[in-house]
Short mmCIF file of C-alpha atoms in Angstrom, two decimals:
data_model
loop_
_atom_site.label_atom_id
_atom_site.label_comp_id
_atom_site.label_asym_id
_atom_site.label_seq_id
_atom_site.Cartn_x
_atom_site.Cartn_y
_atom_site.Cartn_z
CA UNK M 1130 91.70 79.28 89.52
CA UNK M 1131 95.22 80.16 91.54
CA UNK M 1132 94.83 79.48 95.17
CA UNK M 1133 95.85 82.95 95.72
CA UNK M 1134 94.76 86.51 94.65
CA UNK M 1135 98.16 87.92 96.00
CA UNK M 1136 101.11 86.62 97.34
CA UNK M 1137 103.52 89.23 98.77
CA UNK M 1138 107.16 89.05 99.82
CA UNK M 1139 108.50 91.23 102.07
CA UNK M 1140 108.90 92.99 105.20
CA UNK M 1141 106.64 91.98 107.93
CA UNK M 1142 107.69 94.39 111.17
CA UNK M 1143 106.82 96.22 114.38
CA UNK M 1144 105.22 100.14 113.80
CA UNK M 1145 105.29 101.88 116.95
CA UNK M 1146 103.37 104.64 116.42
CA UNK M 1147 102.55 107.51 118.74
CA UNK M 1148 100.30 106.96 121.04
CA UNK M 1149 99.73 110.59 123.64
CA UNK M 1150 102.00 110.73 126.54
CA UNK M 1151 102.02 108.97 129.58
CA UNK M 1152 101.12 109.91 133.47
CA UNK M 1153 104.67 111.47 133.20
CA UNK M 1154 104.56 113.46 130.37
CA UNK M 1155 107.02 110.92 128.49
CA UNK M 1156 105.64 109.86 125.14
CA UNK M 1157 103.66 106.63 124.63
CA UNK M 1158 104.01 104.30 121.33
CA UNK M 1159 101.44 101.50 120.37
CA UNK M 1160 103.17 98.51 119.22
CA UNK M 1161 100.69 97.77 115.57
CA UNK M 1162 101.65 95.46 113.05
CA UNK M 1163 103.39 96.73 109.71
CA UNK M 1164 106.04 96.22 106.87
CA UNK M 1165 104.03 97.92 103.78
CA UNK M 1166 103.51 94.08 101.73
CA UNK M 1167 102.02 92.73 104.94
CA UNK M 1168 99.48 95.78 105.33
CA UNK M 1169 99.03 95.38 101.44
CA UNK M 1170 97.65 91.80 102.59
CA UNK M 1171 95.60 92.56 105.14
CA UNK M 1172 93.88 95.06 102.68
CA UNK M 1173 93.24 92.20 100.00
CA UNK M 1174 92.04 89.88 102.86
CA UNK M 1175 89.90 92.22 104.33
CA UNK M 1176 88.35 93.26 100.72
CA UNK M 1177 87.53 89.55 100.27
CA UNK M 1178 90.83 88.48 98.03
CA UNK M 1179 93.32 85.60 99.53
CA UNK M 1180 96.41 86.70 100.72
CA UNK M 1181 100.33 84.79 101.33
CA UNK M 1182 103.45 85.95 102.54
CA UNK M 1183 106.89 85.16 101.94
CA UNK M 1184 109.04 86.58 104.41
CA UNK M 1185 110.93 86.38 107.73
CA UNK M 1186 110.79 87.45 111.42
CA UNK M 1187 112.75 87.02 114.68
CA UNK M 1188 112.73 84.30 116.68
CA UNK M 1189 111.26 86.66 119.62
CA UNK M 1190 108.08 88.12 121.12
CA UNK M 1191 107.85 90.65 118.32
CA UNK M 1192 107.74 87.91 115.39
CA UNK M 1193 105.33 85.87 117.08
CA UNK M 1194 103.13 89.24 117.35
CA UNK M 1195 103.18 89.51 113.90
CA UNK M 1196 102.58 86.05 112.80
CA UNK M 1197 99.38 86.32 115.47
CA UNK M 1198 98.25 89.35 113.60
CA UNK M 1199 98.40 87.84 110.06
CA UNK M 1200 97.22 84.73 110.96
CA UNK M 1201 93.93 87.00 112.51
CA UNK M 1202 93.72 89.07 109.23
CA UNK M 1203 93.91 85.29 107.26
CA UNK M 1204 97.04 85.48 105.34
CA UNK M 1205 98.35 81.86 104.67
CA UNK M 1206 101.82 82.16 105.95
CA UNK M 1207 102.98 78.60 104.24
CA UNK M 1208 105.97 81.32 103.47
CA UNK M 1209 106.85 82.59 106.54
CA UNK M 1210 110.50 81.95 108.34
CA UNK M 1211 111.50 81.85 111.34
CA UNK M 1212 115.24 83.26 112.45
CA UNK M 1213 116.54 81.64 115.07
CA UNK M 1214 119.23 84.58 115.83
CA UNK M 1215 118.38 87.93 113.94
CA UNK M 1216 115.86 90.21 115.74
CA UNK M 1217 112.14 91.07 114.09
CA UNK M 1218 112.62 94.61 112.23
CA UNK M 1219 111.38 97.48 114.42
CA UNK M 1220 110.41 101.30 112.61
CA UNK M 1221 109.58 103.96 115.22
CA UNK M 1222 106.69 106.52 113.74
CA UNK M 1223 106.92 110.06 114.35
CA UNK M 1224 104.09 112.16 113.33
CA UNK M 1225 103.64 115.95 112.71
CA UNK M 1226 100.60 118.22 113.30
CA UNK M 1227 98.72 116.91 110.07
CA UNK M 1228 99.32 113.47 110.60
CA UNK M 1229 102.25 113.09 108.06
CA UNK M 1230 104.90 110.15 109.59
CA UNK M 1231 108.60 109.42 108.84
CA UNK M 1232 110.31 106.89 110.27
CA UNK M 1233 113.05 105.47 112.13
CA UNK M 1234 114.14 101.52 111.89
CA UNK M 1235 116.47 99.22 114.11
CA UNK M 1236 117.04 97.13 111.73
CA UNK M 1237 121.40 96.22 111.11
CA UNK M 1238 120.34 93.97 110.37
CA UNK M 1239 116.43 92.77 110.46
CA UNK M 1240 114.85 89.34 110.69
CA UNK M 1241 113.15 90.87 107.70
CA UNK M 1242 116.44 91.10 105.04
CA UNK M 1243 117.58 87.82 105.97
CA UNK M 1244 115.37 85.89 103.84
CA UNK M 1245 117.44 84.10 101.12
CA UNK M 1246 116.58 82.34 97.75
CA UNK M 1247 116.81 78.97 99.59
CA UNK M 1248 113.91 80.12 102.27
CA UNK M 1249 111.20 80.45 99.38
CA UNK M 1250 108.60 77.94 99.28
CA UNK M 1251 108.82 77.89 95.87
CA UNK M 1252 105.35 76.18 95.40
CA UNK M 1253 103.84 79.71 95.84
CA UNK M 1254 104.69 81.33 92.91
CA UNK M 1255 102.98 79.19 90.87
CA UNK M 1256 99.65 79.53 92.74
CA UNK M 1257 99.05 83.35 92.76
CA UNK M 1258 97.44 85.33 90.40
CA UNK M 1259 99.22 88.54 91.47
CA UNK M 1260 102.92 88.54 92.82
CA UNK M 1261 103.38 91.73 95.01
CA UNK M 1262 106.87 93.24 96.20
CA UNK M 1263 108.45 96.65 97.40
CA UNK M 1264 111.52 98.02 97.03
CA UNK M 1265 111.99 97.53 101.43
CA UNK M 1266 113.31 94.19 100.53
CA UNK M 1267 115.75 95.36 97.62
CA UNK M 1268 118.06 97.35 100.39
CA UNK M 1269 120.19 94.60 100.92
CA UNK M 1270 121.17 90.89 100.45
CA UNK M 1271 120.51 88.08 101.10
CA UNK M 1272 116.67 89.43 100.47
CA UNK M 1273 117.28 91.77 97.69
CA UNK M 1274 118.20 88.46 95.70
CA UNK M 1275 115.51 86.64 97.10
CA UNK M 1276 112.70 89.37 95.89
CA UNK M 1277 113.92 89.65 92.17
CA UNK M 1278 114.81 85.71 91.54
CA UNK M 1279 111.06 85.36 93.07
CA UNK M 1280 109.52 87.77 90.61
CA UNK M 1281 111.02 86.44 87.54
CA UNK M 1282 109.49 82.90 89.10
CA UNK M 1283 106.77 83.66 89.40
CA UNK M 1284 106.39 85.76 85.91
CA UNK M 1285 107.43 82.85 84.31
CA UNK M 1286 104.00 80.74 85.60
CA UNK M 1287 102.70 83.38 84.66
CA UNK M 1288 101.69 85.92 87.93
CA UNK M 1289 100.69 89.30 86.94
CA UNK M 1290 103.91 91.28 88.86
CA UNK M 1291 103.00 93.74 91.06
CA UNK M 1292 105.70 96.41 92.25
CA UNK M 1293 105.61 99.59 95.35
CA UNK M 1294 109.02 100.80 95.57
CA UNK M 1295 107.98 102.74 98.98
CA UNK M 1296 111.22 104.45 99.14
CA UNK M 1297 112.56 105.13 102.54
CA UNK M 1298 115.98 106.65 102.40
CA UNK M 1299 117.24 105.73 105.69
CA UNK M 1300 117.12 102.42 104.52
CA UNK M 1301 119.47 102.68 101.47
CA UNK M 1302 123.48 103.53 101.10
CA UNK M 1303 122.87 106.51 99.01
CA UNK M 1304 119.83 107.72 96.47
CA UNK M 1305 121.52 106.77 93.46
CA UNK M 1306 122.02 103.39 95.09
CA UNK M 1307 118.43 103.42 95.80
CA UNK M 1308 117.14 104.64 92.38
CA UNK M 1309 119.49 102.20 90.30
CA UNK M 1310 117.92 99.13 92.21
CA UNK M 1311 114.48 100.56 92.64
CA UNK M 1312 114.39 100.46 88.58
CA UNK M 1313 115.60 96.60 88.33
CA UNK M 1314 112.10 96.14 90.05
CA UNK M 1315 110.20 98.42 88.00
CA UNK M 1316 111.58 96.59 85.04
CA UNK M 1317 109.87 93.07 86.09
CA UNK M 1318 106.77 94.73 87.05
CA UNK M 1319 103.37 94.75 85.29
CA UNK M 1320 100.83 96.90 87.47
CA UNK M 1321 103.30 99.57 89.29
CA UNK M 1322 102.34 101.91 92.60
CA UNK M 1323 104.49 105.26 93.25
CA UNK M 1324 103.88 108.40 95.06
CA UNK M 1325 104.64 111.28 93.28
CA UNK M 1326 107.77 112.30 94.86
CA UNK M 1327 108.73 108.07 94.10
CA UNK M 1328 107.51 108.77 90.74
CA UNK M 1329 109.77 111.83 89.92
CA UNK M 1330 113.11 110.03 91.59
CA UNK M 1331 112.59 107.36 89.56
CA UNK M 1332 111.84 108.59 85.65
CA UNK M 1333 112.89 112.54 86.49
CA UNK M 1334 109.54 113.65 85.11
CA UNK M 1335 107.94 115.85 87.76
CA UNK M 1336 104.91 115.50 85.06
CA UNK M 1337 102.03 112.44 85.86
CA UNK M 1338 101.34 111.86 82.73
CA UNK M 1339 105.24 111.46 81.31
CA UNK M 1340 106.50 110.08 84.43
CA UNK M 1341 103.44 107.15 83.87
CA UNK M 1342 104.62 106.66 80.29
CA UNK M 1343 108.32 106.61 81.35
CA UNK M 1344 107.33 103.27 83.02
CA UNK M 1345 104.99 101.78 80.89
CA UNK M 1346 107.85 102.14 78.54
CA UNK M 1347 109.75 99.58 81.02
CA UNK M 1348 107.22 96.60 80.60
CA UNK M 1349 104.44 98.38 82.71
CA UNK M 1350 100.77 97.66 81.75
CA UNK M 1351 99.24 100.25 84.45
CA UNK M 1352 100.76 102.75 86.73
CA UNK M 1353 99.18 104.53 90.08
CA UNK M 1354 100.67 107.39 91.75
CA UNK M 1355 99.27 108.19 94.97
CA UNK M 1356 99.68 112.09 96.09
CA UNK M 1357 98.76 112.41 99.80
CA UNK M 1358 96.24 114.72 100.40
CA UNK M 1359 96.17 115.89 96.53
CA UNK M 1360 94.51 112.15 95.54
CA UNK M 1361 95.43 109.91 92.94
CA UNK M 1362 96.38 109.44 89.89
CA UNK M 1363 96.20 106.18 87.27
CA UNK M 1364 97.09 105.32 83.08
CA UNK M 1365 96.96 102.62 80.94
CA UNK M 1366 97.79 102.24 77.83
CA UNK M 1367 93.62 103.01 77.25
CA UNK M 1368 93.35 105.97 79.36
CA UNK M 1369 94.31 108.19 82.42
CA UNK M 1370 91.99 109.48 85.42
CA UNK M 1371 93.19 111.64 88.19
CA UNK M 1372 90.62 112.45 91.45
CA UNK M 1373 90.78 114.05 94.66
CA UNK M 1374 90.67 111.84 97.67
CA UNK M 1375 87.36 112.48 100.14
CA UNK M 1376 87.91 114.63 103.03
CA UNK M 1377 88.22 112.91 106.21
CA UNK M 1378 89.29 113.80 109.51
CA UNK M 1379 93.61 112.63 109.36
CA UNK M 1380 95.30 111.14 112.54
CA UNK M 1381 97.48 109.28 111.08
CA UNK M 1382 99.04 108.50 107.18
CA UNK M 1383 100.66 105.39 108.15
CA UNK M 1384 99.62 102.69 105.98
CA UNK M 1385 97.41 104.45 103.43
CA UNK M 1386 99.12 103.54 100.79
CA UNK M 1387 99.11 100.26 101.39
CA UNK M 1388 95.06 100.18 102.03
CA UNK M 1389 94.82 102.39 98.26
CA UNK M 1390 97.21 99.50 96.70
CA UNK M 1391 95.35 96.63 98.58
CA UNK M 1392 92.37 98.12 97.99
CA UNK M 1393 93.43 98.21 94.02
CA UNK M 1394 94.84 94.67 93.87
CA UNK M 1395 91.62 93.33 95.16
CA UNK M 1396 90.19 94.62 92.08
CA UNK M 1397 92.59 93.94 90.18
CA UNK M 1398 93.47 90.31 90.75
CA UNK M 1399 92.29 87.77 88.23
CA UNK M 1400 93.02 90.28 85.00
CA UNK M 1401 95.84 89.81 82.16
CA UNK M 1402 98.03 92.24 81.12
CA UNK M 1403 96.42 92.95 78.15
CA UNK M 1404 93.10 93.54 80.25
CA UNK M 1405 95.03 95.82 82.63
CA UNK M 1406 96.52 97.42 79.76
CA UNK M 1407 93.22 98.32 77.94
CA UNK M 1408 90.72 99.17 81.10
CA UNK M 1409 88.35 101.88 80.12
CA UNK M 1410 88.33 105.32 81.61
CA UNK M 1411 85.11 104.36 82.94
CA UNK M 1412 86.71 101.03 84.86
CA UNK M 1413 90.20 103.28 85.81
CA UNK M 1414 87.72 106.07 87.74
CA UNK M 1415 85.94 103.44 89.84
CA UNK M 1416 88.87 101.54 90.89
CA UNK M 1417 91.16 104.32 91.71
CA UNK M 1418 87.86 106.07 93.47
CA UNK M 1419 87.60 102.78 95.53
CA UNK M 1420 91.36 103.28 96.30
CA UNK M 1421 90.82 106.57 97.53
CA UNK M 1422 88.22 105.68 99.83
CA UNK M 1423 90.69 102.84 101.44
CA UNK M 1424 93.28 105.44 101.41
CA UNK M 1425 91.68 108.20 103.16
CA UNK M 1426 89.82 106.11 106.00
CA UNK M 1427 93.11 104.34 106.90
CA UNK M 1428 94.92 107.19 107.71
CA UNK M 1429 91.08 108.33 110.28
CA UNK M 1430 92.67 105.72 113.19
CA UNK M 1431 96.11 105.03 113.91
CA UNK M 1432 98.40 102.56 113.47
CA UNK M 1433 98.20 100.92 109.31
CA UNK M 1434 97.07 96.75 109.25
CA UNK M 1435 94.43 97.98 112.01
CA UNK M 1436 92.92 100.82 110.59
CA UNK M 1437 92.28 99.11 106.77
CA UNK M 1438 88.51 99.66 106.12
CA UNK M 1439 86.21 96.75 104.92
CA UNK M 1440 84.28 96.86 101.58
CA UNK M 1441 81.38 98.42 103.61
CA UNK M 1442 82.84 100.95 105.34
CA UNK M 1443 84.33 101.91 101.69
CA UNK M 1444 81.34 101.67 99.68
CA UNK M 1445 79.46 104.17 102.45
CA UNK M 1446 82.40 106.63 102.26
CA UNK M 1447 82.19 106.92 98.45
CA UNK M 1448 78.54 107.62 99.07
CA UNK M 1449 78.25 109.89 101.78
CA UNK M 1450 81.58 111.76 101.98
CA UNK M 1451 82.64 114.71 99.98
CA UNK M 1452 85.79 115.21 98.47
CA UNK M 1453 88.86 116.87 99.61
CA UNK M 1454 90.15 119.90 97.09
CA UNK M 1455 93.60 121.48 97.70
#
């Protein structure tokens, strides 16, 4: 048995999110905990997996706020750096009237994109059963280096490769920049997570079922596309399912789908390829329902890490709450 479920490199960073206005009228922001593979962890460690994270944050108040944070959600940080001169990565969350966010980062550069081949504790990639990345840490070198020499590592002891490219374009040079790099990690990847607009930029197939085969046809064993408020959507080389999400009361969208792909890779973790490959329709419908559930109560609180739900609170949603038809 590997000593980990997931291990996760990435972008560990500050979300401030809105948080009402103050005394003044002047808007307030929470400072929460984010970077999309760290709230990824906290899902599998809350959902009973074990959780590590290769990365790198500041030398300053921020960075030690986040190592607090994912030491408290018990992600073994034997792969965390430290730097000694570059600032933790900060995103600024706006929200609109439904609870939809964009974002805005200080990060030219980030603690976060600093981390180099020669910072990986190499030891790691041999003791995961699923290696997790995004596309954050593909924006620029040294990191974008780092994340795809780390993946082929660890795919050659043997990790089941897990891939969210999470595109945020005010992060990359230009879209075709983004979507020419954003494929190199889709082609190293065995169980891959996309939204729907992610899924269309990347195989230009506005269809679920094509765009899923488009990356299958890369090396994929299982695709998920996550669709907001529409649900989800997952296929194998077995089956496909696609379900509405349950209908809860939305605050906030930050981090949900990191809780659905947590969520997933805590059921996931343990199989081969060739199990992920051939899951039943049956198995697909109650893993991508339990992703649902995750999904949907994350985005009931603010902030993303924070809000995650445990296994109960899931379990009682799927139970009790109806689902949400658009």
């Amino acid at each position: 048995m590997k000593a980990f479920s997931v291990c996760a490199l990435g972008e560990s960073l500050i979300d401030f999110t809105p948080c009402g206005k103050s005394s003044k009228g002047m808007p307030v922001y929470e400072c929460n905990p984010g970077g999309a593979v760290a709230n990824v962890l906290a899902a599998v460690n809350k959902l009973g997996g074990k959780g590590a994270f290769i990365g790198k944050v500041g030398d300053d108040t921020f960075g030690r706020f986040l190592t607090d944070n994912m030491k408290a959600a018990g992600i073994n940080l034997k792969g965390l750096c430290i730097d000694r001169e570059i600032p933790t990565t900060l995103a600024f969350v706006s929200l609109n009237s439904s609870g939809d966010r964009s974002f805005s980062f200080y990060r030219k550069p980030g603690a976060d994109i600093m981390l180099s081949v020669d910072d990986i504790d190499r030891s790691i990639l041999s003791e995961c059963d699923i290696f997790h990345f995004g596309s954050v840490s593909l924006t620029d070198d040294p990191a974008r280096t780092a994340t795809l020499e780390s993946a082929k590592e660890a795919k050659r002891n043997g990790a089941v490769i897990s891939y969210d490219p999470n595109y945020r374009p005010l992060l990359w040079k230009s879209t075709e920049e983004a979507c020419k790099i954003m494929k190199e990690g889709a082609y190293l990847a065995d169980i891959i997570k996309v939204s729907d607009e992610e899924l269309q930029l990347i195989t230009g197939s506005d269809s679920l079922e094509e765009g899923a085969d488009l990356l299958m046809e890369t090396g994929a064993s299982i695709v998920f596309v996550s669709m907001g408020q529409r649900g989800s959507f997952v296929k194998n080389k077995t089956a496909s399912v696609r379900l509405n999400t349950y209908d809860v009361k939305t605050v906030d969208t930050t981090g949900a789908g990191d809780a659905f792909l947590g969520s997933v890779l805590s059921k996931l973790h343990g199989m081969s390829c060739e199990k992920l490959s051939s899951l039943s329709e049956p198995e697909l419908w109650d893993i991508l329902d339990y992703g649902n559930a995750a999904g949907a109560l994350t985005t009931a609180k603010t902030g993303a890490a924070p809000a995650i739900p445990t296994d109960e609170e899931i379990e009682i949603c799927r139970k009790t709450v109806g689902k949400l038809v658009i």
